[in-house]
Amino acid sequence: MNNVNNNDSLHRVVIVGGGAGGLELATLLGKSLGKRNKASITLVDAQRTHFWKPLLHEVAAGALNAFEDELCYLAQAKWNHFHFLPGRMTNLDRDSKTIELAPICDDYGNEVVTSRTLEYDTLVISVGSTANDFDTPGAPENCLFLDNREQAERIHTTLINHYLHAQASGNHQSELNIAIIGAGATGVELAAELHNAAIELAHYGLDAISPKNVKITLIEGAPKILPALPGRISSSVHKQLEKLGVTIMTEQLVSEIHSDSLVTRSKTVVKADLSIWAAGIKAPVFLGKLPLESNRINQLVVRPTLQTTQDDHIYAFGDCSSCTLTLKNGKSITIPPRAQAAHQQASLLAKSLKKVVAGNKPMNFTYKDYGSLISLSRFSAVGNLMGAVTGDMMVEGALAKLFYISLYRMHQTTLFGKVRTGALMLKDVLSKTTRPHLKLH
Ligand SMILES: Cc1cc2nc3c(=O)[nH]c(=O)nc-3n(C[C@H](O)[C@H](O)[C@H](O)COP(=O)(O)OP(=O)(O)OC[C@H]3O[C@@H](n4cnc5c(N)ncnc54)[C@H](O)[C@@H]3O)c2cc1C
């Protein structure tokens, strides 16, 4: 196994996982410590490009072309004074302070890069999460998932293939049954995007499946959709989805999935040409096997400083961590697995690790819930804003959509700065005038 030497005369900060949180942290630390040669910052990611995960449902439906929004890690590293190392972390040796990276193979299984070890002084783990299929029989073989760009593109290609097949058959009464398992934010937003895609595909001439024959069923185990959000948001979204023709089933746990249907515990059978799993999350399995405290969904348990409970030199944040904070009123909250939380934790760590590198103590994380926003494609957006001025205010329509989009623009601003984010916004507006509303291939 090769040892990848990163500059060992400086304090070595290694960040594993360049997602919503990790890439922001690497960029912020690169621009401060890396640029001034105060520490060596290395980002490791299993992928070569970054794509902001909350946009995946738009890629799945074809509303967004992922290639236009992906960011090359090598370029971002060069521009922001950090190193990028492609590789998938598989193990950790706390005594020698090294992590192990799996070999990199090409599409035919040939080894391109051998397995490596990488030394750190401070390690930050931000490897995110994937959907949790709770070992439901048939799920791995018969469901599509929405955890990364490849999976989102697979959903889109499968959707288009159904349309091409129907078109070639000449049957203009063809039906397409789509079942989405899980009515959290991901499932709900995906349902609305797929409904929009059905309208757009017919508009562009793939009209053998008419929009009214695309039957979308959203299945949720809890008594209401969006179970983590306030009731008024959930019921407003419920009504709007029903208006779009989405069938909603609550208090239904899926127990089996077949290639053309799924079955719930109450023995209800739902026809499904396309089953998409969007319920629950779990952290990558390898985390649960590391010599660190983890919970039943493999998340690393961290203290308010975001340090793991058993090792002061190892931090974890974002979806792959479990962080419980005690509030001033004595109540405790567990930080939710959301981009908003990963963003706030990255900002805290960017300040805190500067102190650590200078030999001081890390800072404590405090979480500010700014509310939740749900986008229903081009039809609407619903949510609540929470702040000192607004209190807990429900928002709908264009205003809600504006705040929804601002979360991505905040991510871009952290990565590119205000001027380049402005240029990207302009590019997005202009490119809309030169391409179809939906990716059709
Ligand atoms: C469809 C969808 C819609 C969503 N919408 C919203 C929303 O509207 N608002 C919101 O707040 N949240 C939303 N979320 C949740 C949000 O995307 C996550 O909370 C957020 O991305 C978590 O950030 P993270 O940095 O922890 O992990 P991620 O962004 O998932 O990044 C993890 C990174 O780690 C890398 N990685 C994984 N394993 C390894 C390994 N072993 N070695 C090296 N690298 C590894 C991955 O390649 C990835 O780059 C949505 C999620 C989905 C799937």
Coordinates of C-alpha atoms and ligand atoms in Angstrom, one line a residue:
M1 CA 0.0 0.0 0.0
N2 CA 1.4 3.4 -1.0
N3 CA 1.7 6.2 1.5
V4 CA 0.7 9.5 0.0
N5 CA 2.9 12.1 1.6
N6 CA 1.2 15.4 2.1
N7 CA 3.5 18.3 3.2
D8 CA 4.3 17.1 6.8
S9 CA 6.2 20.2 7.9
L10 CA 2.7 21.9 8.2
H11 CA -0.3 20.8 10.2
R12 CA -2.2 18.4 7.9
V13 CA -6.0 18.8 7.8
V14 CA -7.6 16.0 5.8
I15 CA -11.3 16.4 4.9
V16 CA -13.0 13.2 3.6
G17 CA -16.1 13.9 1.5
G18 CA -16.5 17.0 -0.7
G19 CA -20.3 17.4 -0.6
A20 CA -22.6 20.2 0.6
G21 CA -20.5 20.6 3.7
G22 CA -17.0 19.2 3.0
L23 CA -16.3 21.2 -0.2
E24 CA -17.3 24.4 1.6
L25 CA -15.0 23.6 4.5
A26 CA -12.0 22.8 2.2
T27 CA -12.6 26.0 0.2
L28 CA -12.8 28.2 3.3
L29 CA -9.8 26.6 5.0
G30 CA -7.8 26.7 1.7
K31 CA -8.5 30.4 1.3
S32 CA -7.4 31.1 4.9
L33 CA -4.9 28.6 6.2
G34 CA -3.8 27.0 2.9
K35 CA -3.2 30.4 1.1
R36 CA -1.0 31.7 4.0
N37 CA 0.9 28.4 4.3
K38 CA -0.3 27.9 7.9
A39 CA -1.6 24.4 7.2
S40 CA -1.9 21.8 4.4
I41 CA -5.5 21.2 3.5
T42 CA -6.4 18.0 1.6
L43 CA -9.8 17.1 0.3
V44 CA -10.5 13.4 -0.5
D45 CA -13.6 12.4 -2.4
A46 CA -14.7 9.2 -4.1
Q47 CA -16.0 11.2 -7.1
R48 CA -14.0 13.5 -9.4
T49 CA -16.7 16.2 -9.5
H50 CA -19.0 17.8 -7.0
F51 CA -22.8 18.1 -7.5
W52 CA -25.0 19.7 -4.9
K53 CA -27.3 16.9 -3.7
P54 CA -30.5 18.8 -3.1
L55 CA -30.7 19.3 -6.9
L56 CA -30.8 15.6 -7.6
H57 CA -34.5 15.3 -8.0
E58 CA -34.4 17.9 -10.7
V59 CA -31.7 15.8 -12.6
A60 CA -33.9 12.7 -12.1
A61 CA -36.8 14.4 -13.8
G62 CA -34.7 16.1 -16.4
A63 CA -35.4 19.7 -15.3
L64 CA -31.6 20.1 -14.8
N65 CA -28.7 18.9 -16.8
A66 CA -26.1 17.7 -14.2
F67 CA -23.2 18.3 -16.5
E68 CA -23.9 22.1 -16.5
D69 CA -23.8 22.3 -12.7
E70 CA -21.0 20.0 -11.7
L71 CA -17.8 21.3 -10.3
C72 CA -14.4 19.8 -10.9
Y73 CA -12.6 19.2 -7.6
L74 CA -9.1 19.6 -9.1
A75 CA -9.9 23.1 -10.4
Q76 CA -11.6 24.2 -7.2
A77 CA -8.5 23.0 -5.3
K78 CA -6.2 24.9 -7.5
W79 CA -8.2 28.1 -7.3
N80 CA -8.6 27.9 -3.5
H81 CA -5.2 26.7 -2.2
F82 CA -6.0 23.2 -1.1
H83 CA -5.1 19.7 -2.5
F84 CA -7.5 17.3 -4.0
L85 CA -7.0 13.5 -3.8
P86 CA -9.5 11.3 -5.6
G87 CA -10.2 8.1 -3.5
R88 CA -12.7 6.3 -1.4
M89 CA -11.9 6.0 2.3
T90 CA -12.3 2.5 3.6
N91 CA -10.5 2.4 6.9
L92 CA -8.8 4.4 9.7
D93 CA -5.8 3.7 11.9
R94 CA -6.0 6.0 14.9
D95 CA -2.6 5.1 16.3
S96 CA -0.7 5.9 13.2
K97 CA -3.2 8.7 12.3
T98 CA -3.7 7.4 8.8
I99 CA -6.7 6.7 6.6
E100 CA -6.9 4.0 3.9
L101 CA -8.1 4.7 0.4
A102 CA -9.4 1.9 -1.8
P103 CA -7.7 1.3 -5.2
I104 CA -9.2 3.2 -8.1
C105 CA -10.3 1.0 -11.0
D106 CA -11.5 1.8 -14.5
D107 CA -14.9 0.7 -16.0
Y108 CA -13.4 -2.7 -16.9
G109 CA -12.1 -3.4 -13.4
N110 CA -8.4 -2.6 -14.2
E111 CA -6.6 -0.9 -11.4
V112 CA -5.7 2.6 -12.2
V113 CA -4.4 3.7 -8.8
T114 CA -3.3 1.3 -6.1
S115 CA -4.7 1.4 -2.5
R116 CA -3.1 4.2 -0.5
T117 CA -2.7 5.5 3.0
L118 CA -2.8 9.2 3.9
E119 CA -1.5 10.8 7.1
Y120 CA -3.4 13.5 9.0
D121 CA -3.0 15.6 12.1
T122 CA -6.7 16.6 12.0
L123 CA -9.2 14.5 10.2
V124 CA -12.7 15.7 9.2
I125 CA -15.2 13.1 8.0
S126 CA -18.1 14.4 5.9
V127 CA -19.1 11.5 3.7
G128 CA -22.8 12.2 3.8
S129 CA -25.6 9.5 3.7
T130 CA -27.6 7.3 1.4
A131 CA -31.2 6.3 1.4
N132 CA -32.1 3.5 3.9
D133 CA -34.2 0.7 2.3
F134 CA -34.5 -1.0 5.8
D135 CA -33.6 -4.3 4.1
T136 CA -37.0 -4.4 2.3
P137 CA -37.2 -7.5 0.1
G138 CA -36.8 -6.6 -3.5
A139 CA -35.7 -3.0 -3.0
P140 CA -32.1 -3.3 -4.1
E141 CA -33.0 -5.1 -7.4
N142 CA -36.2 -3.3 -8.3
C143 CA -35.9 0.2 -7.0
L144 CA -34.0 3.2 -8.3
F145 CA -32.3 5.4 -5.7
L146 CA -31.5 9.1 -5.6
D147 CA -28.2 9.4 -3.7
N148 CA -25.8 10.6 -6.3
R149 CA -25.6 12.1 -9.9
E150 CA -25.3 8.7 -11.6
Q151 CA -28.4 7.4 -9.8
A152 CA -30.4 10.5 -10.7
E153 CA -29.3 10.2 -14.3
R154 CA -30.4 6.5 -14.3
I155 CA -33.9 7.6 -13.2
H156 CA -34.0 10.1 -16.0
T157 CA -32.8 7.6 -18.7
T158 CA -35.3 5.0 -17.4
L159 CA -38.1 7.5 -17.6
I160 CA -37.2 8.5 -21.2
N161 CA -36.8 4.8 -22.2
H162 CA -40.4 4.2 -21.0
Y163 CA -41.6 7.1 -23.2
L164 CA -39.6 5.9 -26.3
H165 CA -41.0 2.4 -25.9
A166 CA -44.6 3.7 -25.6
Q167 CA -44.0 6.0 -28.6
A168 CA -42.7 3.1 -30.7
S169 CA -45.6 0.9 -29.8
G170 CA -48.0 3.5 -31.3
N171 CA -50.4 3.0 -28.4
H172 CA -51.5 6.5 -27.4
Q173 CA -53.3 5.1 -24.3
S174 CA -50.1 3.9 -22.7
E175 CA -49.8 4.2 -18.9
L176 CA -46.8 4.8 -16.8
N177 CA -47.1 4.0 -13.1
I178 CA -44.5 5.6 -10.8
A179 CA -44.3 4.7 -7.1
I180 CA -42.2 6.9 -4.8
I181 CA -41.4 5.3 -1.4
G182 CA -41.0 8.0 1.2
A183 CA -42.8 11.4 1.4
G184 CA -40.1 13.4 3.0
A185 CA -38.8 16.5 1.2
T186 CA -37.0 14.3 -1.4
G187 CA -40.1 12.2 -2.3
V188 CA -42.5 15.1 -2.4
E189 CA -40.2 17.3 -4.5
L190 CA -39.6 14.4 -6.9
A191 CA -43.3 13.7 -7.3
A192 CA -43.9 17.3 -8.4
E193 CA -40.9 17.3 -10.7
L194 CA -42.0 14.1 -12.4
H195 CA -45.5 15.5 -12.9
N196 CA -44.0 18.5 -14.6
A197 CA -41.8 16.2 -16.7
A198 CA -44.9 14.3 -17.9
I199 CA -46.4 17.6 -19.2
E200 CA -43.1 18.7 -20.8
L201 CA -42.4 15.3 -22.5
A202 CA -45.9 15.3 -24.1
H203 CA -45.3 18.9 -25.2
Y204 CA -42.1 18.0 -27.0
G205 CA -43.8 15.2 -28.9
L206 CA -43.5 12.1 -26.7
D207 CA -47.2 12.0 -26.4
A208 CA -48.0 8.3 -26.4
I209 CA -48.1 8.6 -22.6
S210 CA -50.4 11.5 -21.9
P211 CA -49.8 13.4 -18.6
K212 CA -53.1 12.1 -17.2
N213 CA -51.8 8.5 -17.8
V214 CA -48.7 9.1 -15.7
K215 CA -49.9 7.8 -12.3
I216 CA -47.6 8.9 -9.5
T217 CA -48.2 7.3 -6.1
L218 CA -46.4 8.7 -3.0
I219 CA -46.2 6.2 -0.2
E220 CA -45.4 7.2 3.4
G221 CA -45.2 5.2 6.6
A222 CA -46.0 8.2 8.9
P223 CA -49.6 9.5 9.4
K224 CA -48.7 12.6 7.2
I225 CA -46.4 13.5 4.4
L226 CA -43.4 15.6 5.3
P227 CA -43.5 14.1 8.8
A228 CA -40.5 16.2 10.0
L229 CA -42.2 19.5 9.1
P230 CA -45.0 21.5 10.8
G231 CA -48.6 20.2 10.1
R232 CA -49.7 23.4 8.2
I233 CA -46.8 22.9 5.6
S234 CA -47.6 19.3 5.3
S235 CA -51.3 19.8 4.7
S236 CA -50.7 22.6 2.2
V237 CA -48.3 20.5 0.2
H238 CA -50.7 17.5 0.5
K239 CA -53.5 19.5 -1.1
Q240 CA -51.3 20.9 -3.8
L241 CA -49.9 17.5 -4.8
E242 CA -53.5 16.1 -4.9
K243 CA -54.4 18.9 -7.2
L244 CA -51.6 17.8 -9.5
G245 CA -53.1 14.3 -9.6
V246 CA -50.5 12.6 -7.3
T247 CA -52.0 9.8 -5.2
I248 CA -50.9 9.9 -1.6
M249 CA -50.9 6.9 0.7
T250 CA -50.0 7.6 4.3
E251 CA -49.5 5.1 7.2
Q252 CA -48.4 2.5 4.7
L253 CA -45.2 0.6 5.1
V254 CA -43.8 -1.0 2.0
S255 CA -43.0 -4.7 2.6
E256 CA -42.0 -6.1 -0.8
I257 CA -41.0 -4.7 -4.1
H258 CA -41.4 -6.5 -7.4
S259 CA -40.3 -5.4 -10.9
D260 CA -43.9 -4.2 -11.8
S261 CA -45.5 -3.5 -8.4
L262 CA -45.0 -3.2 -4.7
V263 CA -46.9 -4.5 -1.7
T264 CA -47.5 -2.8 1.6
R265 CA -47.8 -4.4 5.0
S266 CA -51.6 -4.0 4.8
K267 CA -51.4 -6.1 1.6
T268 CA -52.3 -3.2 -0.7
V269 CA -50.7 -3.8 -4.2
V270 CA -49.5 -0.7 -6.0
K271 CA -48.7 -1.0 -9.7
A272 CA -45.2 0.4 -10.4
D273 CA -43.3 0.4 -13.7
L274 CA -40.8 2.6 -11.9
S275 CA -40.2 2.3 -8.1
I276 CA -38.1 5.0 -6.6
W277 CA -36.8 4.7 -3.0
A278 CA -36.7 8.1 -1.2
A279 CA -37.3 7.1 2.4
G280 CA -34.9 7.3 5.4
I281 CA -31.2 7.8 5.5
K282 CA -28.1 5.9 6.7
A283 CA -24.5 6.8 6.8
P284 CA -22.0 4.6 4.8
V285 CA -21.5 1.2 6.3
F286 CA -17.7 1.5 6.7
L287 CA -18.2 4.3 9.3
G288 CA -20.0 1.8 11.6
K289 CA -16.9 -0.4 11.5
L290 CA -14.3 2.3 12.4
P291 CA -12.8 2.4 15.9
L292 CA -15.2 5.3 16.8
E293 CA -18.6 5.6 18.4
S294 CA -21.4 5.3 15.9
N295 CA -25.2 4.8 16.1
R296 CA -27.5 2.2 14.5
I297 CA -27.5 4.1 11.2
N298 CA -23.7 4.2 11.1
Q299 CA -23.5 7.9 11.9
L300 CA -20.4 9.0 13.9
V301 CA -21.5 10.4 17.3
V302 CA -20.0 13.8 17.9
R303 CA -19.7 16.3 20.7
P304 CA -20.9 20.0 20.4
T305 CA -17.3 20.8 19.1
L306 CA -18.1 18.3 16.3
Q307 CA -15.2 16.1 17.6
T308 CA -15.9 12.4 17.7
T309 CA -16.6 11.2 21.2
Q310 CA -13.5 9.0 21.3
D311 CA -10.9 10.9 19.4
D312 CA -10.1 14.7 19.8
H313 CA -8.3 14.7 16.4
I314 CA -11.2 13.4 14.4
Y315 CA -14.2 15.5 13.6
A316 CA -17.4 14.5 11.7
F317 CA -20.2 16.7 10.4
G318 CA -23.1 16.8 8.0
D319 CA -25.4 13.7 7.3
C320 CA -22.7 11.2 8.4
S321 CA -22.7 12.5 12.0
S322 CA -25.1 12.5 14.9
C323 CA -24.9 15.7 16.9
T324 CA -27.2 16.3 19.9
L325 CA -27.1 19.8 21.4
T326 CA -28.6 21.0 24.7
L327 CA -30.4 24.3 24.2
K328 CA -30.6 27.2 26.8
N329 CA -34.1 26.0 27.9
G330 CA -32.7 22.6 28.8
K331 CA -34.3 20.8 25.8
S332 CA -32.0 18.9 23.5
I333 CA -32.1 18.8 19.7
T334 CA -30.5 16.4 17.3
I335 CA -29.2 18.2 14.2
P336 CA -31.2 17.2 11.2
P337 CA -29.5 15.7 8.0
R338 CA -29.9 18.7 5.8
A339 CA -27.8 20.9 3.6
Q340 CA -28.6 23.9 5.8
A341 CA -27.0 22.1 8.8
A342 CA -24.0 20.9 6.8
H343 CA -23.5 24.5 5.6
Q344 CA -23.6 25.9 9.2
Q345 CA -21.3 23.2 10.5
A346 CA -18.8 23.9 7.7
S347 CA -18.8 27.6 8.6
L348 CA -18.2 26.8 12.3
L349 CA -15.4 24.3 11.5
A350 CA -13.7 26.8 9.2
K351 CA -13.3 29.1 12.2
S352 CA -12.8 26.5 14.8
L353 CA -10.0 24.6 13.0
K354 CA -8.0 27.8 12.5
K355 CA -7.9 27.9 16.3
V356 CA -7.0 24.3 16.6
V357 CA -4.1 24.7 14.1
A358 CA -2.9 27.6 16.2
G359 CA -2.9 25.4 19.3
N360 CA -6.2 26.6 20.8
K361 CA -9.4 24.7 21.8
P362 CA -12.2 24.1 19.2
M363 CA -15.4 26.1 19.3
N364 CA -18.9 24.8 20.1
F365 CA -21.5 24.5 17.3
T366 CA -24.9 26.2 17.7
Y367 CA -27.6 25.4 15.2
K368 CA -30.0 28.0 13.9
D369 CA -33.1 26.6 12.1
Y370 CA -34.0 29.1 9.4
G371 CA -37.0 27.1 8.4
S372 CA -37.8 24.6 5.7
L373 CA -38.8 25.1 2.1
I374 CA -40.3 22.6 -0.3
S375 CA -40.3 23.2 -4.0
L376 CA -43.2 21.8 -6.0
S377 CA -41.4 22.2 -9.4
R378 CA -42.7 25.1 -11.4
F379 CA -46.1 24.9 -9.8
S380 CA -45.3 26.3 -6.3
A381 CA -43.1 26.3 -3.2
V382 CA -44.2 26.1 0.4
G383 CA -42.4 26.4 3.7
N384 CA -41.7 28.4 6.8
L385 CA -39.1 31.0 7.6
M386 CA -37.7 31.3 11.1
G387 CA -35.8 34.3 12.2
A388 CA -35.6 37.1 14.7
V389 CA -37.6 39.4 12.4
T390 CA -40.0 37.0 10.8
G391 CA -40.7 34.7 13.8
D392 CA -42.1 31.4 12.4
M393 CA -43.7 32.6 9.2
M394 CA -45.3 30.4 6.6
V395 CA -44.5 31.3 3.0
E396 CA -45.9 30.1 -0.3
G397 CA -45.5 30.7 -4.1
A398 CA -42.9 33.0 -5.6
L399 CA -41.5 34.2 -2.3
A400 CA -41.0 30.7 -1.0
K401 CA -39.4 29.7 -4.3
L402 CA -36.9 32.7 -4.0
F403 CA -35.8 31.5 -0.5
Y404 CA -35.6 27.9 -1.8
I405 CA -33.2 28.9 -4.6
S406 CA -31.2 31.1 -2.2
L407 CA -30.0 28.0 -0.3
Y408 CA -28.1 26.8 -3.5
R409 CA -26.9 30.3 -4.2
M410 CA -25.5 30.5 -0.7
H411 CA -23.6 27.3 -1.4
Q412 CA -22.3 28.7 -4.6
T413 CA -21.3 32.0 -2.9
T414 CA -19.2 30.1 -0.4
L415 CA -17.5 28.1 -3.2
F416 CA -17.1 30.9 -5.8
G417 CA -17.6 34.3 -4.1
K418 CA -20.3 36.8 -4.9
V419 CA -19.1 38.0 -8.3
R420 CA -18.8 34.6 -9.9
T421 CA -22.1 33.4 -8.3
G422 CA -23.7 36.5 -10.0
A423 CA -22.2 35.4 -13.3
L424 CA -23.4 31.9 -12.9
M425 CA -26.9 33.2 -12.1
L426 CA -26.8 35.2 -15.3
K427 CA -25.6 32.2 -17.3
D428 CA -28.5 30.1 -15.9
V429 CA -31.0 32.7 -17.0
L430 CA -29.5 33.0 -20.5
S431 CA -29.0 29.3 -21.1
K432 CA -32.8 28.8 -20.4
T433 CA -33.5 30.7 -23.6
T434 CA -31.4 28.4 -25.8
R435 CA -32.5 24.9 -24.6
P436 CA -35.7 22.9 -24.1
H437 CA -37.4 23.2 -20.7
L438 CA -36.5 19.5 -20.0
K439 CA -33.5 17.3 -20.8
L440 CA -35.0 15.0 -23.5
H441 CA -32.1 12.6 -24.0
Ligands
LIG1 C1 -33.0 14.6 -3.7 C2 -32.6 15.4 -2.4 C3 -33.1 16.6 -2.1 C4 -32.7 17.3 -1.0 N1 -33.2 18.5 -0.8 C5 -32.7 19.2 0.3 C6 -33.2 20.6 0.6 O1 -34.0 21.1 -0.2 N2 -32.8 21.2 1.7 C7 -31.8 20.6 2.5 O2 -31.4 21.3 3.5 N3 -31.4 19.4 2.3 C8 -31.8 18.7 1.3 N4 -31.3 17.4 1.0 C9 -30.4 16.8 2.0 C10 -28.9 17.3 1.7 O3 -28.6 17.0 0.3 C11 -27.9 16.7 2.6 O4 -28.3 16.9 3.9 C12 -26.5 17.3 2.4 O5 -26.1 17.1 1.0 C13 -25.5 16.7 3.4 O6 -24.3 17.2 3.1 P1 -23.0 16.4 3.5 O7 -21.8 17.3 3.2 O8 -23.1 15.8 4.8 O9 -23.0 15.1 2.5 P2 -23.1 15.0 0.9 O10 -23.5 16.3 0.3 O11 -23.9 13.9 0.6 O12 -21.6 14.8 0.4 C14 -20.9 13.6 0.7 C15 -19.7 13.5 -0.1 O13 -18.9 12.4 0.4 C16 -18.4 11.6 -0.7 N5 -18.1 10.3 -0.2 C17 -19.0 9.4 0.2 N6 -18.4 8.3 0.7 C18 -17.0 8.5 0.6 C19 -15.9 7.8 1.0 N7 -15.9 6.6 1.5 N8 -14.7 8.3 0.7 C20 -14.5 9.5 0.1 N9 -15.6 10.3 -0.2 C21 -16.8 9.8 0.0 C22 -19.5 11.7 -1.8 O14 -18.9 11.5 -3.1 C23 -19.9 13.2 -1.6 O15 -19.2 14.1 -2.4 C24 -31.7 16.7 -0.1 C25 -31.2 15.4 -0.4 C26 -31.6 14.7 -1.6 C27 -31.1 13.4 -1.9

